[in-house]
Amino acid sequence: MTYVWLCPAKLNLFLYVTGQRPDGYHQLQTLFQFLNYGDKLTITPRKDQKIRLLTPIPGVDQEKNLIIQAACLLQKKWLQKKLPCHTQAGADISIEKKLPLGGGLGGGSSNAATVLVALNHLWRCGFTNEQLARWGLTLGADVPVFIYGQAAFAEGIGEKLQPVTPAEKWYLVAHPGISIATSAIFSASELTRNTPARSLATLLNTAFTNDCEPIVRKQFHEVEQILSWLLEYAPSRLTGTGACVFAEFDTESSARKVLNIAPAWLHGFVAQGVNVSPLRHAISEYTLRL
């Protein structure tokens, strides 16, 4: 049987860099919320332990693709577990890619998390979310929040998660047509790395900003152009280290109204922020089918 899973995008509603560890990783305080929009994975379990990605992503080597890495990681953990598995832990996987690479929407991390959660379910491995999150962290700092599927306040390098329920606003998300490497922004000498750490209560009652935004706006005129235009209509800011930016609205109609009058060079979509990931809803649905 074939199953379709949504890999939702995420937004960083705020992002502050509070320090840097000796190993180079940055200490953060950020607020994650999901969108009801993202990539789609189609998964068909196999009985021969083969893992195949039927739709390679242009520009991404197979061995570096997080979809393959996540599937192989889970298969390895299942083999180490040495317990029966009704499908023999194989899968054919296809992806309908909607989220841009290097866009700050967490597409790769969401893909990896969905593979771990979905295959754990389809293969009936029985691993807990805590185990999946611990292993997923080795693939990317954002993978755990997608595995748990709950909007969260994150600290550390993004792995210390506290569930939260921010308002589920509507967003116009715009992509400037470029890819921005996270490493390029975090290595910038002018990046602020000493924003004081604050309590969640304080942060939720302070205007949301992103410490990476000034660097990205300075280095990438495409991001500057989009943000300057969107700020005329609604509160707008960068997500993650970019390249995507988002404008915040109270209703879907108001977001679509602005998108409809956007200049031809502004490409984007409208989606709602959701505090429970569509992946969690899919698990509930497919549990009834297995």
mmCIF file of C-alpha atoms in Angstrom:
data_model
loop_
_atom_site.group_PDB
_atom_site.id
_atom_site.type_symbol
_atom_site.label_atom_id
_atom_site.label_comp_id
_atom_site.label_asym_id
_atom_site.label_seq_id
_atom_site.Cartn_x
_atom_site.Cartn_y
_atom_site.Cartn_z
ATOM 1 C CA MET A 1 0.000 0.000 0.000
ATOM 2 C CA THR A 2 1.163 3.545 -0.775
ATOM 3 C CA TYR A 3 0.926 6.419 1.694
ATOM 4 C CA VAL A 4 1.214 10.192 1.180
ATOM 5 C CA TRP A 5 2.717 12.372 3.906
ATOM 6 C CA LEU A 6 2.968 16.174 4.134
ATOM 7 C CA CYS A 7 6.334 17.627 5.128
ATOM 8 C CA PRO A 8 5.227 20.995 6.541
ATOM 9 C CA ALA A 9 7.242 24.165 6.373
ATOM 10 C CA LYS A 10 8.205 26.003 9.537
ATOM 11 C CA LEU A 11 8.638 29.643 10.375
ATOM 12 C CA ASN A 12 10.940 31.126 12.976
ATOM 13 C CA LEU A 13 8.565 33.711 14.433
ATOM 14 C CA PHE A 14 11.578 35.160 16.229
ATOM 15 C CA LEU A 15 15.260 34.217 16.270
ATOM 16 C CA TYR A 16 17.954 35.483 18.622
ATOM 17 C CA VAL A 17 21.602 34.437 18.748
ATOM 18 C CA THR A 18 22.636 34.452 22.398
ATOM 19 C CA GLY A 19 26.131 33.005 22.166
ATOM 20 C CA GLN A 20 28.509 30.611 20.452
ATOM 21 C CA ARG A 21 29.839 27.327 21.791
ATOM 22 C CA PRO A 22 33.516 26.317 21.611
ATOM 23 C CA ASP A 23 32.629 23.824 18.848
ATOM 24 C CA GLY A 24 31.322 26.672 16.696
ATOM 25 C CA TYR A 25 27.603 25.987 17.053
ATOM 26 C CA HIS A 26 25.490 29.003 17.932
ATOM 27 C CA GLN A 27 23.227 29.247 20.979
ATOM 28 C CA LEU A 28 19.733 30.363 20.012
ATOM 29 C CA GLN A 29 16.350 31.346 21.306
ATOM 30 C CA THR A 30 13.689 30.866 18.654
ATOM 31 C CA LEU A 31 9.980 30.251 18.268
ATOM 32 C CA PHE A 32 8.946 27.554 15.785
ATOM 33 C CA GLN A 33 5.514 27.336 14.204
ATOM 34 C CA PHE A 34 4.438 25.067 11.343
ATOM 35 C CA LEU A 35 2.566 25.966 8.166
ATOM 36 C CA ASN A 36 -0.248 23.965 6.565
ATOM 37 C CA TYR A 37 1.877 23.911 3.406
ATOM 38 C CA GLY A 38 4.934 21.933 2.385
ATOM 39 C CA ASP A 39 6.488 19.111 0.402
ATOM 40 C CA LYS A 40 4.715 15.791 -0.091
ATOM 41 C CA LEU A 41 6.342 12.384 0.314
ATOM 42 C CA THR A 42 4.843 9.263 -1.214
ATOM 43 C CA ILE A 43 6.073 6.093 0.485
ATOM 44 C CA THR A 44 5.510 2.476 -0.550
ATOM 45 C CA PRO A 45 6.996 -0.089 1.862
ATOM 46 C CA ARG A 46 9.195 -2.803 0.311
ATOM 47 C CA LYS A 47 9.972 -6.304 1.617
ATOM 48 C CA ASP A 48 13.603 -6.518 0.506
ATOM 49 C CA GLN A 49 15.322 -3.842 2.643
ATOM 50 C CA LYS A 50 16.016 -1.693 -0.426
ATOM 51 C CA ILE A 51 15.561 2.058 0.011
ATOM 52 C CA ARG A 52 15.034 3.974 -3.223
ATOM 53 C CA LEU A 53 14.363 7.669 -3.870
ATOM 54 C CA LEU A 54 12.467 7.633 -7.140
ATOM 55 C CA THR A 55 12.535 11.411 -7.617
ATOM 56 C CA PRO A 56 16.070 12.765 -7.098
ATOM 57 C CA ILE A 57 16.243 16.450 -6.190
ATOM 58 C CA PRO A 58 18.270 18.473 -8.717
ATOM 59 C CA GLY A 59 21.539 19.693 -7.236
ATOM 60 C CA VAL A 60 21.449 17.306 -4.265
ATOM 61 C CA ASP A 61 23.615 14.175 -4.337
ATOM 62 C CA GLN A 62 21.741 10.999 -3.422
ATOM 63 C CA GLU A 63 24.103 10.148 -0.573
ATOM 64 C CA LYS A 64 23.714 13.652 0.878
ATOM 65 C CA ASN A 65 19.926 13.724 0.528
ATOM 66 C CA LEU A 66 18.344 13.867 3.981
ATOM 67 C CA ILE A 67 15.504 11.626 2.827
ATOM 68 C CA ILE A 68 17.909 8.786 2.081
ATOM 69 C CA GLN A 69 20.035 9.522 5.149
ATOM 70 C CA ALA A 70 16.990 9.419 7.434
ATOM 71 C CA ALA A 71 15.663 6.170 5.931
ATOM 72 C CA CYS A 72 19.051 4.475 6.184
ATOM 73 C CA LEU A 73 19.492 5.713 9.749
ATOM 74 C CA LEU A 74 16.166 4.234 10.832
ATOM 75 C CA GLN A 75 16.875 0.989 8.992
ATOM 76 C CA LYS A 76 20.226 0.729 10.791
ATOM 77 C CA LYS A 77 18.542 1.262 14.172
ATOM 78 C CA TRP A 78 15.947 -1.412 13.322
ATOM 79 C CA LEU A 79 18.676 -3.893 12.347
ATOM 80 C CA GLN A 80 20.486 -3.186 15.619
ATOM 81 C CA LYS A 81 17.241 -3.765 17.484
ATOM 82 C CA LYS A 82 17.045 -7.316 16.040
ATOM 83 C CA LEU A 83 13.276 -7.542 16.314
ATOM 84 C CA PRO A 84 10.755 -8.680 13.662
ATOM 85 C CA CYS A 85 9.539 -6.106 11.151
ATOM 86 C CA HIS A 86 6.529 -6.909 9.003
ATOM 87 C CA THR A 87 7.907 -5.152 5.875
ATOM 88 C CA GLN A 88 11.626 -6.039 6.179
ATOM 89 C CA ALA A 89 12.384 -2.313 6.372
ATOM 90 C CA GLY A 90 12.515 -1.216 2.759
ATOM 91 C CA ALA A 91 10.771 1.621 0.912
ATOM 92 C CA ASP A 92 10.252 3.374 -2.396
ATOM 93 C CA ILE A 93 10.024 7.111 -1.761
ATOM 94 C CA SER A 94 8.976 9.947 -4.059
ATOM 95 C CA ILE A 95 8.869 13.647 -3.254
ATOM 96 C CA GLU A 96 6.803 16.506 -4.621
ATOM 97 C CA LYS A 97 9.108 19.402 -3.785
ATOM 98 C CA LYS A 98 7.452 22.741 -3.054
ATOM 99 C CA LEU A 99 9.734 24.242 -0.418
ATOM 100 C CA PRO A 100 12.817 25.987 -1.847
ATOM 101 C CA LEU A 101 16.315 24.868 -0.923
ATOM 102 C CA GLY A 102 18.073 27.363 1.326
ATOM 103 C CA GLY A 103 14.811 29.170 2.042
ATOM 104 C CA GLY A 104 14.744 29.029 5.840
ATOM 105 C CA LEU A 105 11.495 27.038 5.803
ATOM 106 C CA GLY A 106 13.098 23.826 7.075
ATOM 107 C CA GLY A 107 12.335 21.760 3.990
ATOM 108 C CA GLY A 108 15.229 19.318 4.307
ATOM 109 C CA SER A 109 14.750 18.868 8.049
ATOM 110 C CA SER A 110 11.021 18.378 7.568
ATOM 111 C CA ASN A 111 11.694 15.743 4.885
ATOM 112 C CA ALA A 112 14.034 13.877 7.232
ATOM 113 C CA ALA A 113 11.623 14.043 10.162
ATOM 114 C CA THR A 114 8.701 12.819 8.066
ATOM 115 C CA VAL A 115 10.756 9.874 6.809
ATOM 116 C CA LEU A 116 11.729 8.906 10.357
ATOM 117 C CA VAL A 117 8.185 9.218 11.710
ATOM 118 C CA ALA A 118 6.492 7.622 8.704
ATOM 119 C CA LEU A 119 8.834 4.652 8.343
ATOM 120 C CA ASN A 120 8.834 4.035 12.082
ATOM 121 C CA HIS A 121 5.056 3.784 11.750
ATOM 122 C CA LEU A 122 4.916 1.806 8.495
ATOM 123 C CA TRP A 123 7.671 -0.603 9.492
ATOM 124 C CA ARG A 124 6.174 -0.877 12.993
ATOM 125 C CA CYS A 125 9.568 -0.450 14.600
ATOM 126 C CA GLY A 126 8.115 0.839 17.861
ATOM 127 C CA PHE A 127 10.671 3.580 18.476
ATOM 128 C CA THR A 128 9.555 6.538 20.615
ATOM 129 C CA ASN A 129 9.498 10.153 19.487
ATOM 130 C CA GLU A 130 12.290 10.800 21.965
ATOM 131 C CA GLN A 131 14.477 8.207 20.248
ATOM 132 C CA LEU A 132 13.626 9.521 16.783
ATOM 133 C CA ALA A 133 14.366 13.084 17.878
ATOM 134 C CA ARG A 134 17.741 12.113 19.354
ATOM 135 C CA TRP A 135 18.759 10.343 16.162
ATOM 136 C CA GLY A 136 17.237 13.043 13.977
ATOM 137 C CA LEU A 137 19.351 15.689 15.681
ATOM 138 C CA THR A 138 22.402 14.104 14.029
ATOM 139 C CA LEU A 139 20.846 15.002 10.667
ATOM 140 C CA GLY A 140 19.947 18.598 11.522
ATOM 141 C CA ALA A 141 19.190 20.855 14.478
ATOM 142 C CA ASP A 142 15.610 21.479 13.296
ATOM 143 C CA VAL A 143 14.683 17.812 12.814
ATOM 144 C CA PRO A 144 13.473 17.202 16.423
ATOM 145 C CA VAL A 145 10.790 19.915 16.346
ATOM 146 C CA PHE A 146 9.332 18.377 13.194
ATOM 147 C CA ILE A 147 9.342 14.933 14.808
ATOM 148 C CA TYR A 148 7.448 16.097 17.898
ATOM 149 C CA GLY A 149 5.083 18.103 15.685
ATOM 150 C CA GLN A 150 4.236 20.783 18.234
ATOM 151 C CA ALA A 151 4.990 24.497 17.950
ATOM 152 C CA ALA A 152 7.857 25.147 20.316
ATOM 153 C CA PHE A 153 10.186 27.605 21.960
ATOM 154 C CA ALA A 154 13.695 26.323 21.288
ATOM 155 C CA GLU A 155 16.984 26.995 23.036
ATOM 156 C CA GLY A 156 20.484 25.543 22.878
ATOM 157 C CA ILE A 157 21.294 24.915 19.214
ATOM 158 C CA GLY A 158 17.581 24.424 18.675
ATOM 159 C CA GLU A 159 17.212 21.029 20.344
ATOM 160 C CA LYS A 160 15.845 22.125 23.746
ATOM 161 C CA LEU A 161 12.123 22.367 23.053
ATOM 162 C CA GLN A 162 9.249 23.737 25.109
ATOM 163 C CA PRO A 163 5.735 23.390 23.649
ATOM 164 C CA VAL A 164 3.921 26.690 23.076
ATOM 165 C CA THR A 165 0.692 27.821 21.416
ATOM 166 C CA PRO A 166 1.255 31.136 19.616
ATOM 167 C CA ALA A 167 -1.617 32.681 17.674
ATOM 168 C CA GLU A 168 -2.272 30.790 14.446
ATOM 169 C CA LYS A 169 -1.958 33.730 12.061
ATOM 170 C CA TRP A 170 -2.056 33.759 8.271
ATOM 171 C CA TYR A 171 1.157 34.432 6.376
ATOM 172 C CA LEU A 172 2.217 35.554 2.951
ATOM 173 C CA VAL A 173 5.542 33.765 2.460
ATOM 174 C CA ALA A 174 7.751 35.163 -0.302
ATOM 175 C CA HIS A 175 10.808 33.577 -1.872
ATOM 176 C CA PRO A 176 13.390 35.782 -3.622
ATOM 177 C CA GLY A 177 14.573 33.045 -5.968
ATOM 178 C CA ILE A 178 17.935 32.526 -4.294
ATOM 179 C CA SER A 179 19.373 29.986 -1.872
ATOM 180 C CA ILE A 180 21.173 31.110 1.286
ATOM 181 C CA ALA A 181 23.488 28.749 3.140
ATOM 182 C CA THR A 182 22.992 28.828 6.893
ATOM 183 C CA SER A 183 26.745 28.511 7.382
ATOM 184 C CA ALA A 184 27.353 31.701 5.389
ATOM 185 C CA ILE A 185 25.154 33.756 7.707
ATOM 186 C CA PHE A 186 26.363 32.218 10.960
ATOM 187 C CA SER A 187 29.983 32.775 9.914
ATOM 188 C CA ALA A 188 29.465 36.472 9.108
ATOM 189 C CA SER A 189 31.704 38.608 11.308
ATOM 190 C CA GLU A 190 29.007 41.261 11.771
ATOM 191 C CA LEU A 191 26.383 38.824 13.083
ATOM 192 C CA THR A 192 25.153 39.734 16.559
ATOM 193 C CA ARG A 193 26.029 36.837 18.856
ATOM 194 C CA ASN A 194 25.399 38.312 22.300
ATOM 195 C CA THR A 195 21.675 39.046 22.436
ATOM 196 C CA PRO A 196 20.746 38.598 26.115
ATOM 197 C CA ALA A 197 18.872 35.384 26.845
ATOM 198 C CA ARG A 198 15.365 36.167 28.101
ATOM 199 C CA SER A 199 12.463 34.228 29.548
ATOM 200 C CA LEU A 200 9.772 32.960 27.227
ATOM 201 C CA ALA A 201 7.198 35.190 28.909
ATOM 202 C CA THR A 202 9.356 38.234 28.214
ATOM 203 C CA LEU A 203 9.984 37.239 24.602
ATOM 204 C CA LEU A 204 6.298 36.651 23.890
ATOM 205 C CA ASN A 205 5.540 40.171 25.082
ATOM 206 C CA THR A 206 8.331 41.788 23.051
ATOM 207 C CA ALA A 207 8.183 42.698 19.362
ATOM 208 C CA PHE A 208 9.464 39.691 17.404
ATOM 209 C CA THR A 209 12.680 40.151 15.415
ATOM 210 C CA ASN A 210 15.427 38.040 13.830
ATOM 211 C CA ASP A 211 19.114 38.665 14.566
ATOM 212 C CA CYS A 212 20.072 37.277 11.145
ATOM 213 C CA GLU A 213 17.871 39.670 9.201
ATOM 214 C CA PRO A 214 20.216 42.708 9.075
ATOM 215 C CA ILE A 215 23.032 40.541 7.686
ATOM 216 C CA VAL A 216 20.828 38.927 5.049
ATOM 217 C CA ARG A 217 19.272 42.230 3.968
ATOM 218 C CA LYS A 218 22.720 43.742 3.596
ATOM 219 C CA GLN A 219 24.216 40.841 1.647
ATOM 220 C CA PHE A 220 21.239 39.938 -0.569
ATOM 221 C CA HIS A 221 19.447 42.772 -2.339
ATOM 222 C CA GLU A 222 16.660 40.385 -3.396
ATOM 223 C CA VAL A 223 15.676 39.881 0.257
ATOM 224 C CA GLU A 224 15.947 43.590 0.954
ATOM 225 C CA GLN A 225 13.670 44.339 -1.999
ATOM 226 C CA ILE A 226 10.957 41.910 -0.885
ATOM 227 C CA LEU A 227 11.030 42.974 2.756
ATOM 228 C CA SER A 228 10.881 46.660 1.858
ATOM 229 C CA TRP A 229 7.793 46.025 -0.245
ATOM 230 C CA LEU A 230 5.994 43.777 2.255
ATOM 231 C CA LEU A 231 6.605 46.107 5.187
ATOM 232 C CA GLU A 232 4.337 48.641 3.505
ATOM 233 C CA TYR A 233 1.406 46.275 4.128
ATOM 234 C CA ALA A 234 2.066 44.172 7.229
ATOM 235 C CA PRO A 235 4.644 43.232 9.877
ATOM 236 C CA SER A 236 7.261 41.245 7.938
ATOM 237 C CA ARG A 237 10.562 39.551 8.704
ATOM 238 C CA LEU A 238 13.047 36.881 7.739
ATOM 239 C CA THR A 239 12.574 33.245 8.715
ATOM 240 C CA GLY A 240 15.668 31.408 9.933
ATOM 241 C CA THR A 241 18.723 32.536 8.005
ATOM 242 C CA GLY A 242 16.600 33.112 4.895
ATOM 243 C CA ALA A 243 16.073 33.411 2.036
ATOM 244 C CA CYS A 244 12.294 33.431 2.565
ATOM 245 C CA VAL A 245 10.478 36.254 4.305
ATOM 246 C CA PHE A 246 6.947 36.336 5.665
ATOM 247 C CA ALA A 247 4.275 38.943 6.274
ATOM 248 C CA GLU A 248 1.744 38.403 9.063
ATOM 249 C CA PHE A 249 -2.032 38.807 8.722
ATOM 250 C CA ASP A 250 -5.103 38.119 10.851
ATOM 251 C CA THR A 251 -7.130 36.596 8.004
ATOM 252 C CA GLU A 252 -6.536 34.561 4.867
ATOM 253 C CA SER A 253 -8.374 37.105 2.733
ATOM 254 C CA SER A 254 -6.142 39.982 3.819
ATOM 255 C CA ALA A 255 -3.014 37.944 3.040
ATOM 256 C CA ARG A 256 -4.322 36.965 -0.396
ATOM 257 C CA LYS A 257 -5.316 40.542 -1.129
ATOM 258 C CA VAL A 258 -1.690 41.652 -0.733
ATOM 259 C CA LEU A 259 -0.372 38.690 -2.739
ATOM 260 C CA ASN A 260 -2.785 39.565 -5.554
ATOM 261 C CA ILE A 261 -1.355 43.083 -5.882
ATOM 262 C CA ALA A 262 2.277 42.011 -5.502
ATOM 263 C CA PRO A 263 4.670 42.954 -8.321
ATOM 264 C CA ALA A 264 5.590 40.263 -10.841
ATOM 265 C CA TRP A 265 9.027 39.732 -9.273
ATOM 266 C CA LEU A 266 7.530 38.710 -5.909
ATOM 267 C CA HIS A 267 6.771 34.993 -5.821
ATOM 268 C CA GLY A 268 5.046 33.521 -2.831
ATOM 269 C CA PHE A 269 2.170 31.617 -1.278
ATOM 270 C CA VAL A 270 -0.373 32.068 1.504
ATOM 271 C CA ALA A 271 -0.591 29.577 4.373
ATOM 272 C CA GLN A 272 -1.800 29.427 7.938
ATOM 273 C CA GLY A 273 0.437 28.959 10.933
ATOM 274 C CA VAL A 274 -0.530 25.811 12.859
ATOM 275 C CA ASN A 275 0.637 24.671 16.263
ATOM 276 C CA VAL A 276 0.110 20.954 15.609
ATOM 277 C CA SER A 277 1.963 19.647 12.580
ATOM 278 C CA PRO A 278 -0.020 18.036 9.746
ATOM 279 C CA LEU A 279 2.362 15.093 10.213
ATOM 280 C CA ARG A 280 0.774 14.338 13.593
ATOM 281 C CA HIS A 281 -2.677 14.325 11.994
ATOM 282 C CA ALA A 282 -1.404 11.923 9.318
ATOM 283 C CA ILE A 283 -0.111 9.511 11.940
ATOM 284 C CA SER A 284 -3.527 9.465 13.588
ATOM 285 C CA GLU A 285 -5.210 8.817 10.251
ATOM 286 C CA TYR A 286 -2.852 6.058 9.139
ATOM 287 C CA THR A 287 -2.973 4.347 12.531
ATOM 288 C CA LEU A 288 -6.597 3.548 11.773
ATOM 289 C CA ARG A 289 -5.606 2.011 8.415
ATOM 290 C CA LEU A 290 -2.818 -0.264 9.592
#
